[in-house]
Amino acid sequence: MSSNWADAEAELPQPLVTDNGDGTKTIVSYRYNDQHKKVKVTQKIKFVKSIETVNPLVAKRTHWKRFGIEKDNKTIGPDSKTTQITEEVKLILSTTWKADEEKEQEKSKNKLTKSTFKCRVCGGTGHYSAKCPYKDTFGSDSLLKPNSTSDGTNNNNTNSNNPANSSLASDNKPSGSFSSRYVPPNMRSGIDASSNNGIPAEVPALRVTNLNSAIDRDALQSIVSRFGNYDRVSVLKNRETGESLGVAFVNMATLKGAEAVKEALDGRGLMNMILSVDWARPK
Amino acid sequence: MSNKLMRPIVLKGHERPLTQVKFNREGDLIFSSAKDYQVCLWYSSNGERLGTYDGHKGSVWSVDIDLSTNYLITASADFSGKLWKAETGECIYTWNFEAPVKRVEYSPDCKYVLFVTDQVMGKLGKIQIFNIDFTKSEQESKPILEIVNEGDATTKPTIATWSYAGKYILVGHADGGISKYDSKTGELLEHSTPFKKTVTDIQTSSDRTYFIASSKDQTAKLFDVDSWKLLKEFESESPVNAACITPVKDYIILGGGQDAREVTTTSGGEGKFDAKIFHKIFQDEIGRVKGHFGPLNCIAIHPEGSSFVSGGEDGYIRLHHLPKSYFDFQYEVEKTAEALQHQNKDQVETSA
């Protein structure tokens, strides 16, 4: 044996193969591991001969040569140009397959709305979009929970500047928690004759969001006036720049008028923005 | 989980809508014809395209393969039918007709071949039967039998196939009628009009004693060849373009969908471009296979029932190797019947 350590690594005993007689073989071999230590590897291998019977005609046809357009195609096996494996398809046969499928769809829908992604602008779930023009059109989550989206809008306002926030407050506008369900105006708590700056309590204010910043008070007034008399229309503005914040409050003279405005404008596009009209939340 | 999943293979060899797909007898090869003048040959196990049969100058409407998988026959809108060597793609013989040929099929013994020609340009719709002899390269150019459409263009034959032993010819008509002719004499034996619109497909069971006919009127019906009785009825919610009877399991697979020209006018999400699986006996729809972007024009099932292919208006062929769930499905009554049978067997054994 060589005394040279470099040669020592090369000298490993030959693998030893023993037949166990029961159809298995044991192979004992040696190798060096990462620490240059000799490791003994024992493998027990069973050889199984699987016989597949193929119709001789079929077997013969597997050797057919390509012809026609494929004559010069040298690809071994299926060519990805003409043969593609698709997504997995589930096939469950049942007499109630239609109901099952609907259930599945419902489930995936729920999954979608329960997803955790959040809108960058408002922090609400169910949509992504900048300035959220489609926040009410994507998924049902934002509709179910106006809380999350409108809270988000408030946050946004707070971030952008403080004066806006104060104007919000002075307008007696949303803050804190609010039930997601629509409550008829006369059933709402917190609506007293004393609040709302002397505006009759029966007609709650409408909160119009997602307004194009180009729309000023006059423009909104002219739109709203089509549905009846209004008491007050105010568009929130950045106090320093005078730029519209895209939020407005509308007080209609009659409840009917207010409802007509909400019906007509909610979800309607105006100057490339999809309006969202809801009852303003009482304090 | 995995026994419910399958991975369909999409075969993108055609650029135009598919007109027919066909397995050979052993089911290892698939032949497909399309409106892009091409006929393709595929391995059914992996979807590899083996070759194309080039030579037609019009839409190829129909394709058939003989029992030995040596000779392919095609029917085309270029007024011709062609006989090909399946292995090499070489055209051996061409029949010329006076009108586009809509359908071709070998008789069960492969000694005859039938062609259905269209009723256009003043020519009458015909079913023509020719002798065929593979030992000779030259075939007879004259038909041995002609069945000519006696009505007007609305009753022209659209589809034809052979019954058991090649005894009868089963024909579907454009007016929704089906008829049975004697294949030797050409005599009309049976005729009825079970459909309201054109018959799109007729495929027989593997023993050819009963058959399914499908129609644009959104139904498919099962008939007995001998008694000419309506056995079963299957209703779809869109026109049915193809129907086949599955071996092994008692199912029916229907393919169809709205007409291509109507697709743009209807909701895309509705689709209905699915292969629908019905139970042959109970007539219920028990499942669907989605995937095509257009109506399904043709369907064929592997002779051993292990896979099926569908060809669509979208130009794609989808090859589905059926998962275990397809074979496991049983109605409750079937399960109980099976259990009872086992019980009885046990009792017999114990009493013996």
XYZ file of C-alpha atoms in Angstrom:
635
model
C 0.000 0.000 0.000
C 1.213 3.391 -0.921
C 2.131 5.724 1.886
C 1.238 8.758 -0.144
C -1.948 10.274 1.272
C -2.990 11.554 -2.118
C -3.024 8.056 -3.534
C -4.826 6.668 -0.575
C -8.005 8.364 -1.570
C -8.025 6.675 -4.909
C -7.703 3.231 -3.438
C -11.049 1.897 -2.457
C -12.023 -1.721 -2.178
C -13.911 -3.053 -5.123
C -17.719 -3.210 -4.691
C -18.788 -6.587 -3.422
C -21.885 -8.067 -4.959
C -23.546 -11.010 -3.294
C -26.558 -12.817 -4.595
C -29.007 -13.494 -1.782
C -30.792 -16.204 -3.675
C -34.233 -14.727 -3.128
C -34.104 -12.521 -6.167
C -32.242 -9.747 -4.377
C -28.617 -8.702 -4.510
C -26.564 -6.937 -1.884
C -23.921 -4.528 -3.102
C -21.343 -3.308 -0.652
C -19.248 -0.441 -1.904
C -17.056 2.257 -0.396
C -16.749 5.922 -1.040
C -15.299 9.028 0.618
C -17.610 11.578 2.041
C -17.050 15.336 2.258
C -14.756 14.976 5.248
C -12.603 12.507 3.304
C -13.743 9.714 5.511
C -14.324 6.327 4.110
C -17.985 5.372 4.055
C -19.358 1.931 3.550
C -22.467 1.818 1.416
C -24.683 -1.221 1.518
C -27.410 -1.452 -1.043
C -29.964 -4.152 -1.336
C -31.403 -4.317 -4.796
C -34.238 -6.354 -6.107
C -34.468 -6.926 -9.806
C -37.979 -7.160 -11.152
C -38.666 -8.125 -14.688
C -41.956 -6.638 -15.772
C -43.436 -8.110 -18.856
C -45.682 -5.938 -20.926
C -47.509 -7.649 -23.686
C -47.975 -5.546 -26.741
C -49.852 -6.500 -29.785
C -47.138 -7.359 -32.347
C -48.861 -5.180 -34.902
C -48.764 -2.249 -32.519
C -45.149 -2.955 -31.669
C -44.314 -2.946 -35.345
C -46.075 0.347 -35.871
C -44.057 2.067 -33.188
C -41.124 1.840 -35.602
C -42.872 3.507 -38.500
C -40.857 6.284 -40.043
C -42.137 9.808 -40.199
C -43.614 11.016 -43.469
C -45.341 13.992 -45.033
C -44.618 17.257 -43.233
C -42.971 15.384 -40.385
C -40.473 13.640 -42.662
C -37.538 15.854 -41.748
C -38.488 16.295 -38.123
C -35.641 14.898 -36.057
C -37.246 15.383 -32.653
C -37.321 12.242 -30.599
C -40.803 11.616 -29.338
C -43.611 14.135 -29.534
C -42.704 17.541 -30.941
C -43.786 20.335 -28.644
C -44.893 22.323 -31.690
C -47.730 19.968 -32.402
C -48.223 18.112 -29.168
C -48.752 19.839 -25.888
C -49.796 18.592 -22.532
C -52.398 20.786 -20.925
C -53.475 21.540 -17.424
C -54.941 18.805 -15.359
C -58.631 18.314 -15.756
C -60.689 16.819 -13.007
C -63.206 14.250 -14.099
C -65.667 13.211 -11.463
C -68.674 11.402 -12.731
C -71.770 11.767 -10.635
C -75.455 12.295 -11.094
C -75.195 15.514 -9.160
C -72.224 16.886 -11.045
C -73.934 20.176 -11.757
C -74.580 20.951 -8.103
C -71.062 19.823 -7.220
C -69.573 22.128 -9.806
C -71.541 25.097 -8.528
C -70.376 24.397 -5.009
C -66.802 24.289 -6.189
C -67.177 27.592 -7.974
C -68.624 29.174 -4.882
C -65.670 27.918 -2.917
C -63.127 29.346 -5.284
C -65.005 32.627 -5.313
C -64.843 32.790 -1.547
C -61.174 32.022 -1.702
C -60.666 34.908 -4.064
C -62.490 37.415 -1.913
C -60.818 36.206 1.238
C -57.417 36.719 -0.261
C -54.997 38.874 1.629
C -53.813 41.233 -1.076
C -54.503 44.854 -0.406
C -54.990 47.915 -2.490
C -51.987 50.212 -2.432
C -54.096 53.314 -2.311
C -56.781 52.567 0.179
C -55.517 49.444 1.864
C -58.806 47.744 1.193
C -59.009 44.147 0.130
C -60.515 42.708 -2.995
C -58.804 45.056 -5.436
C -55.401 46.495 -6.246
C -55.859 49.466 -8.409
C -54.188 52.814 -8.005
C -56.699 55.498 -7.106
C -59.069 52.518 -6.999
C -61.416 53.435 -9.820
C -62.605 49.850 -9.938
C -62.680 49.101 -6.314
C -66.397 48.482 -6.445
C -66.288 46.429 -9.565
C -63.650 43.927 -8.559
C -64.739 41.173 -6.245
C -67.622 41.431 -3.902
C -65.557 41.997 -0.813
C -65.342 45.736 -1.088
C -69.088 45.892 -1.518
C -69.693 43.738 1.470
C -67.348 45.743 3.615
C -67.428 49.374 2.679
C -65.825 49.825 6.035
C -62.455 48.673 4.917
C -62.351 50.661 1.718
C -63.705 53.905 3.041
C -61.502 53.691 6.089
C -58.701 53.304 3.677
C -59.728 56.416 1.837
C -59.660 58.301 5.067
C -56.199 57.064 5.782
C -55.138 58.230 2.419
C -56.481 61.666 3.104
C -54.713 61.806 6.395
C -51.493 60.900 4.747
C -51.796 63.404 1.974
C -52.550 66.418 4.114
C -54.067 67.411 7.356
C -56.330 70.269 6.295
C -58.356 67.813 4.241
C -58.805 65.699 7.262
C -60.028 68.618 9.266
C -62.440 69.585 6.557
C -63.708 66.043 6.669
C -64.272 66.381 10.355
C -65.981 69.722 10.027
C -68.330 68.189 7.478
C -69.509 65.786 10.045
C -68.165 62.892 8.123
C -67.285 59.253 8.565
C -64.985 57.986 11.174
C -64.731 54.934 13.304
C -66.660 51.761 12.846
C -69.822 51.437 10.859
C -72.110 48.522 10.148
C -71.623 47.180 6.685
C -75.291 46.662 6.074
C -77.468 49.326 4.562
C -79.677 50.887 7.169
C -82.684 52.925 6.074
C -82.055 56.566 6.836
C -84.797 56.931 9.388
C -83.571 53.899 11.304
C -80.057 55.136 11.714
C -78.668 55.911 15.042
C -76.973 59.238 15.533
C -79.241 61.154 13.214
C -80.807 63.886 15.220
C -82.257 67.179 14.269
C -79.378 68.719 16.145
C -76.692 67.330 13.848
C -76.013 67.868 10.167
C -75.777 71.624 10.418
C -79.472 72.248 10.454
C -80.222 69.988 7.500
C -83.402 68.023 8.084
C -82.562 64.680 9.614
C -84.865 62.688 7.356
C -82.643 63.380 4.382
C -79.187 62.076 5.073
C -76.253 63.349 3.092
C -74.861 61.431 0.188
C -71.184 60.764 0.006
C -69.812 60.732 -3.510
C -66.364 59.271 -3.868
C -64.026 58.615 -6.732
C -64.872 61.858 -8.446
C -62.610 63.077 -11.131
C -60.609 65.955 -9.711
C -61.679 68.068 -12.674
C -65.257 68.115 -11.437
C -65.949 71.147 -9.309
C -68.950 72.141 -7.281
C -70.804 73.772 -10.150
C -70.432 70.747 -12.353
C -71.665 68.442 -9.635
C -74.530 70.778 -8.819
C -75.699 70.742 -12.403
C -75.643 66.955 -12.420
C -77.406 66.569 -9.115
C -80.043 69.176 -9.913
C -81.456 66.884 -12.547
C -82.750 64.613 -9.822
C -84.432 67.316 -7.770
C -83.680 70.241 -5.571
C -80.573 70.128 -3.512
C -79.777 71.855 -0.294
C -76.054 71.749 -0.472
C -73.303 70.344 -2.624
C -69.748 70.412 -1.408
C -66.642 69.069 -3.033
C -63.727 68.484 -0.712
C -60.611 70.355 -1.695
C -57.051 70.472 -0.718
C -56.905 73.713 1.194
C -53.472 74.642 -0.052
C -53.653 73.728 -3.701
C -57.397 74.015 -4.182
C -57.367 70.701 -5.998
C -60.370 68.449 -5.618
C -59.870 65.418 -3.417
C -62.411 63.438 -5.364
C -64.892 63.304 -2.523
C -68.117 65.259 -2.366
C -71.145 65.488 -0.136
C -74.582 66.127 -1.459
C -77.632 67.053 0.573
C -80.816 66.694 -1.373
C -84.002 68.387 -0.372
C -86.035 65.240 -0.425
C -85.315 61.638 0.404
C -86.706 60.661 -2.972
C -84.278 62.936 -4.694
C -81.405 61.576 -2.673
C -82.351 58.032 -3.532
C -82.657 58.932 -7.181
C -79.170 60.407 -7.146
C -77.748 57.350 -5.457
C -79.517 55.013 -7.838
C -78.398 56.904 -10.913
C -74.835 57.780 -10.054
C -73.573 54.850 -8.018
C -71.299 52.757 -10.167
C -71.696 55.118 -13.079
C -68.713 56.349 -15.010
C -68.035 60.060 -15.027
C -64.996 61.488 -16.769
C -63.158 58.166 -16.793
C -63.853 57.470 -13.131
C -66.469 55.147 -11.773
C -68.479 56.997 -9.192
C -69.411 55.504 -5.906
C -72.352 57.022 -4.078
C -73.391 55.955 -0.626
C -75.176 57.379 2.325
C -72.834 59.474 4.374
C -72.239 57.990 7.758
C -73.640 59.815 10.704
C -71.266 60.646 13.462
C -56.936 12.702 -5.854
C -54.847 11.647 -8.740
C -57.337 9.066 -9.871
C -59.756 11.856 -10.726
C -57.277 13.893 -12.709
C -56.266 13.564 -16.291
C -53.933 15.573 -18.430
C -55.408 15.943 -21.883
C -52.902 16.196 -24.709
C -53.593 18.908 -27.247
C -52.676 18.033 -30.795
C -52.068 21.172 -32.804
C -51.517 19.774 -36.245
C -54.374 21.434 -38.044
C -55.021 25.054 -38.814
C -58.704 24.736 -39.610
C -61.680 23.044 -37.967
C -61.480 19.305 -37.544
C -63.920 17.180 -39.495
C -63.249 13.679 -38.272
C -61.023 11.773 -35.893
C -60.656 8.038 -35.937
C -58.820 5.317 -34.030
C -57.533 2.257 -35.820
C -58.621 -1.171 -34.650
C -55.960 -1.591 -31.979
C -56.336 1.997 -30.863
C -52.628 2.849 -31.041
C -53.056 5.333 -33.871
C -55.345 8.287 -34.439
C -56.193 9.635 -37.853
C -57.571 13.122 -38.153
C -58.950 15.123 -41.042
C -59.603 18.843 -41.185
C -60.702 21.614 -43.464
C -57.068 22.621 -44.057
C -56.643 19.880 -46.720
C -54.528 17.822 -44.381
C -54.836 14.407 -42.878
C -52.640 13.650 -39.895
C -51.532 10.487 -38.206
C -50.800 10.488 -34.467
C -49.716 7.987 -31.858
C -52.510 7.760 -29.336
C -50.243 6.954 -26.396
C -48.214 10.173 -26.411
C -49.767 12.366 -29.078
C -46.723 12.334 -31.344
C -47.461 13.236 -34.935
C -46.140 10.555 -37.174
C -46.963 12.082 -40.496
C -49.348 13.766 -42.832
C -51.102 12.603 -45.973
C -50.679 15.379 -48.504
C -52.467 15.564 -51.801
C -56.001 16.799 -51.339
C -56.846 20.182 -52.762
C -59.933 20.838 -50.660
C -61.285 20.357 -47.189
C -61.006 16.767 -46.130
C -64.378 15.795 -44.757
C -63.873 12.264 -43.674
C -61.277 9.607 -43.007
C -61.306 5.877 -42.343
C -58.735 3.173 -41.785
C -58.993 -0.489 -42.645
C -58.793 -3.277 -40.060
C -55.151 -4.069 -40.739
C -54.122 -0.387 -40.500
C -52.501 -0.571 -43.908
C -54.804 1.486 -46.082
C -56.278 4.835 -45.267
C -59.182 6.251 -47.184
C -60.231 9.888 -47.286
C -63.080 11.936 -48.689
C -62.641 15.529 -49.698
C -64.440 18.609 -50.932
C -62.142 18.584 -53.992
C -64.548 16.039 -55.531
C -62.338 13.108 -54.804
C -61.733 10.204 -52.518
C -58.221 8.897 -52.036
C -56.692 5.646 -50.938
C -53.359 5.935 -49.112
C -50.681 3.667 -47.754
C -51.041 4.329 -44.050
C -47.395 3.731 -43.256
C -45.768 5.917 -45.879
C -48.390 8.522 -46.706
C -48.284 7.608 -50.352
C -51.482 8.010 -52.370
C -52.329 4.820 -54.254
C -55.597 5.566 -55.916
C -58.052 8.422 -56.464
C -61.773 8.186 -57.082
C -63.306 11.164 -58.839
C -66.831 12.355 -58.144
C -69.202 14.971 -59.453
C -69.662 16.623 -56.078
C -67.854 17.122 -52.785
C -67.559 13.912 -50.805
C -68.806 14.252 -47.252
C -68.243 10.840 -45.794
C -66.325 7.664 -46.379
C -66.327 4.396 -44.546
C -65.072 0.872 -45.034
C -67.515 -1.951 -44.615
C -66.785 -4.082 -41.515
C -64.992 -6.682 -43.653
C -63.125 -3.976 -45.594
C -64.232 -5.366 -48.947
C -66.421 -2.409 -49.780
C -66.291 1.250 -49.196
C -69.098 3.771 -49.154
C -68.896 7.410 -50.149
C -71.571 10.016 -49.447
C -71.559 12.840 -51.976
C -73.142 16.205 -51.370
C -76.177 17.529 -53.172
C -74.854 20.691 -54.814
C -74.662 22.291 -58.259
C -77.583 20.313 -59.636
C -76.080 16.979 -58.663
C -78.153 14.715 -56.484
C -76.883 13.577 -53.114
C -75.754 9.989 -53.408
C -74.370 7.127 -51.450
C -72.019 5.140 -53.638
C -70.572 1.784 -52.792
C -67.380 0.550 -54.399
C -65.575 -2.738 -54.378
C -62.164 -2.494 -52.880
C -59.290 -4.889 -53.342
C -56.038 -4.149 -51.555
C -54.127 -6.719 -53.576
C -54.450 -4.521 -56.660
C -53.208 -0.995 -56.940
C -55.895 -0.087 -59.442
C -59.379 0.047 -57.945
C -62.720 -0.086 -59.707
C -63.777 3.423 -60.635
C -67.438 2.446 -61.095
C -69.639 1.986 -58.045
C -71.364 -1.353 -57.627
C -74.358 0.332 -56.019
C -75.759 3.839 -55.962
C -78.411 5.072 -53.582
C -79.690 8.365 -54.927
C -81.575 10.922 -52.878
C -85.154 10.903 -54.136
C -86.332 14.023 -52.349
C -85.039 17.548 -52.679
C -81.936 19.119 -51.145
C -83.475 19.072 -47.674
C -83.497 15.288 -47.584
C -79.969 14.726 -48.865
C -77.908 12.170 -46.993
C -75.376 13.763 -44.651
C -73.902 10.751 -43.012
C -73.800 6.995 -43.523
C -72.377 3.994 -41.818
C -72.504 0.202 -42.019
C -74.486 -2.001 -39.698
C -73.344 -5.381 -38.358
C -71.764 -7.640 -40.964
C -72.167 -4.872 -43.505
C -75.763 -5.978 -43.983
C -77.392 -2.569 -43.929
C -76.400 0.974 -44.546
C -77.609 3.417 -41.922
C -78.087 6.890 -43.273
C -78.731 10.251 -41.656
C -80.455 12.979 -43.641
C -80.354 16.752 -43.620
C -84.032 16.982 -42.654
C -83.477 14.959 -39.456
C -84.513 11.644 -40.979
C -82.684 8.366 -40.640
C -83.051 5.389 -42.942
C -81.853 1.849 -43.351
C -80.926 0.491 -46.771
C -80.027 -3.010 -47.774
C -76.357 -2.841 -48.697
C -76.688 -5.465 -51.460
C -79.780 -4.233 -53.283
C -80.010 -0.631 -52.197
C -83.616 -1.155 -51.162
C -85.023 1.234 -48.566
C -86.061 -0.900 -45.586
C -86.806 1.621 -42.881
C -87.226 5.340 -42.670
C -88.250 7.651 -39.871
C -87.753 11.277 -38.926
C -86.894 11.383 -35.244
C -85.036 14.716 -35.386
C -86.115 18.227 -36.169
C -82.829 19.295 -37.708
C -79.995 17.795 -39.700
C -78.369 14.585 -38.517
C -74.731 15.287 -37.746
C -73.282 11.960 -36.773
C -74.084 8.277 -36.667
C -71.802 5.918 -34.796
C -72.528 2.293 -34.054
C -71.800 0.264 -30.969
C -68.709 -1.907 -31.246
C -70.830 -4.871 -32.374
C -72.762 -2.616 -34.775
C -76.176 -3.869 -33.644
C -77.356 -0.508 -32.385
C -76.305 3.021 -33.090
C -76.456 6.563 -31.874
C -77.534 9.397 -34.109
C -76.984 13.004 -33.132
C -78.602 16.100 -34.491
C -78.414 19.871 -34.575
C -81.737 19.911 -32.718
C -79.744 19.370 -29.505
C -80.566 15.704 -29.066
C -78.935 12.364 -29.638
C -80.894 9.131 -29.868
C -80.056 5.491 -29.621
C -81.698 3.106 -32.106
C -81.723 -0.620 -32.631
C -80.624 -1.631 -36.117
C -82.939 -4.617 -36.555
C -86.142 -3.425 -34.928
C -85.530 0.242 -35.782
C -86.824 1.095 -32.318
C -85.876 4.184 -30.400
C -84.007 2.852 -27.366
C -82.787 5.919 -25.493
C -82.784 9.660 -25.810
C -80.181 12.166 -24.654
C -80.785 15.856 -24.433
C -78.094 18.455 -24.625
C -78.409 22.200 -24.332
C -76.637 22.956 -27.582
C -76.457 21.379 -31.041
C -74.803 17.968 -30.991
C -72.180 17.453 -33.680
C -70.813 14.106 -32.634
C -71.817 11.201 -30.476
C -70.194 7.938 -29.618
C -71.016 4.859 -27.606
C -68.281 3.881 -25.212
C -67.115 0.319 -24.853
C -66.407 -1.117 -21.352
C -68.636 1.387 -19.566
C -72.238 2.112 -20.473
C -71.731 5.723 -21.377
C -72.417 7.998 -24.276
C -70.130 10.891 -25.099
C -71.653 13.823 -26.914
C -69.761 16.707 -28.438
C -71.142 19.908 -29.793
C -71.753 23.519 -29.030
C -73.216 26.514 -30.685
C -72.438 26.954 -34.322
C -69.250 28.819 -35.018
C -71.153 31.641 -36.669
C -73.345 32.073 -33.604
C -70.548 32.069 -31.091
C -69.871 35.779 -31.356
C -73.496 36.594 -30.692
C -73.770 34.601 -27.502
C -72.048 34.777 -24.172
C -68.620 33.252 -24.347
C -68.642 32.198 -20.726
C -71.534 29.919 -21.430
C -69.345 28.036 -23.821
C -70.962 24.650 -23.764
C -67.990 23.491 -25.785
C -67.697 20.493 -23.541
C -67.680 16.811 -24.186
C -70.705 15.642 -22.262
C -70.775 12.207 -20.742
C -74.181 10.596 -20.373
C -75.125 7.300 -18.872
C -76.365 5.079 -21.655
C -79.051 3.340 -19.625
C -80.212 6.006 -17.186
C -79.925 8.802 -19.741
C -78.575 11.249 -17.142
C -75.741 13.587 -17.843
C -73.049 12.482 -15.412
C -70.110 14.675 -16.263
C -68.396 17.047 -18.622
C -64.933 17.482 -20.004
C -63.998 21.052 -20.755
C -61.209 22.354 -22.874
C -62.148 23.341 -26.393
C -62.528 26.938 -27.484
C -65.074 26.132 -30.132
C -67.763 23.588 -30.809
C -66.690 19.974 -30.946
C -67.011 18.617 -34.450
C -66.044 15.034 -33.936
C -65.438 12.508 -31.209
C -63.924 9.061 -31.240
C -63.398 6.574 -28.466
C -60.512 4.150 -28.124
C -61.651 0.620 -29.027
C -60.808 -0.461 -25.491
C -62.554 2.516 -23.967
C -59.417 3.814 -22.274
C -59.236 7.198 -23.950
C -61.188 9.449 -26.234
C -60.318 12.167 -28.702
C -62.334 15.177 -29.683
C -61.725 17.479 -32.604
C -62.976 21.018 -32.421
C -63.899 23.921 -34.605
C -60.898 25.597 -32.933
C -58.532 23.375 -34.944
C -57.291 21.447 -31.960
C -57.596 17.802 -31.155
C -57.742 16.915 -27.497
C -56.676 13.458 -26.485
C -57.973 12.360 -23.093
C -56.634 9.316 -21.320
C -59.481 8.632 -18.962
C -58.762 8.562 -15.241
C -59.777 5.888 -12.785
C -62.833 7.832 -11.644
C -64.321 7.345 -15.098
C -64.247 3.584 -14.704
C -65.240 3.540 -11.037
C -68.462 5.445 -11.374
C -71.551 3.411 -10.594
C -75.108 4.206 -9.774
C -76.358 3.186 -6.345
C -78.569 0.537 -7.911
C -75.597 -0.894 -9.746
C -73.650 -1.078 -6.520
C -76.459 -2.814 -4.666
C -76.990 -5.238 -7.505
C -73.338 -6.094 -7.437
C -73.349 -6.534 -3.673
C -76.394 -8.802 -3.865
C -74.745 -10.880 -6.521
C -71.708 -11.387 -4.307
C -73.947 -12.278 -1.393
C -75.816 -14.851 -3.431
C -72.588 -16.344 -4.617
C -71.374 -16.654 -1.037
C -74.604 -18.324 -0.031
C -74.402 -20.813 -2.854
C -70.868 -21.633 -1.865
C -71.708 -22.142 1.793
C -74.751 -24.293 1.027
C -72.693 -26.399 -1.338
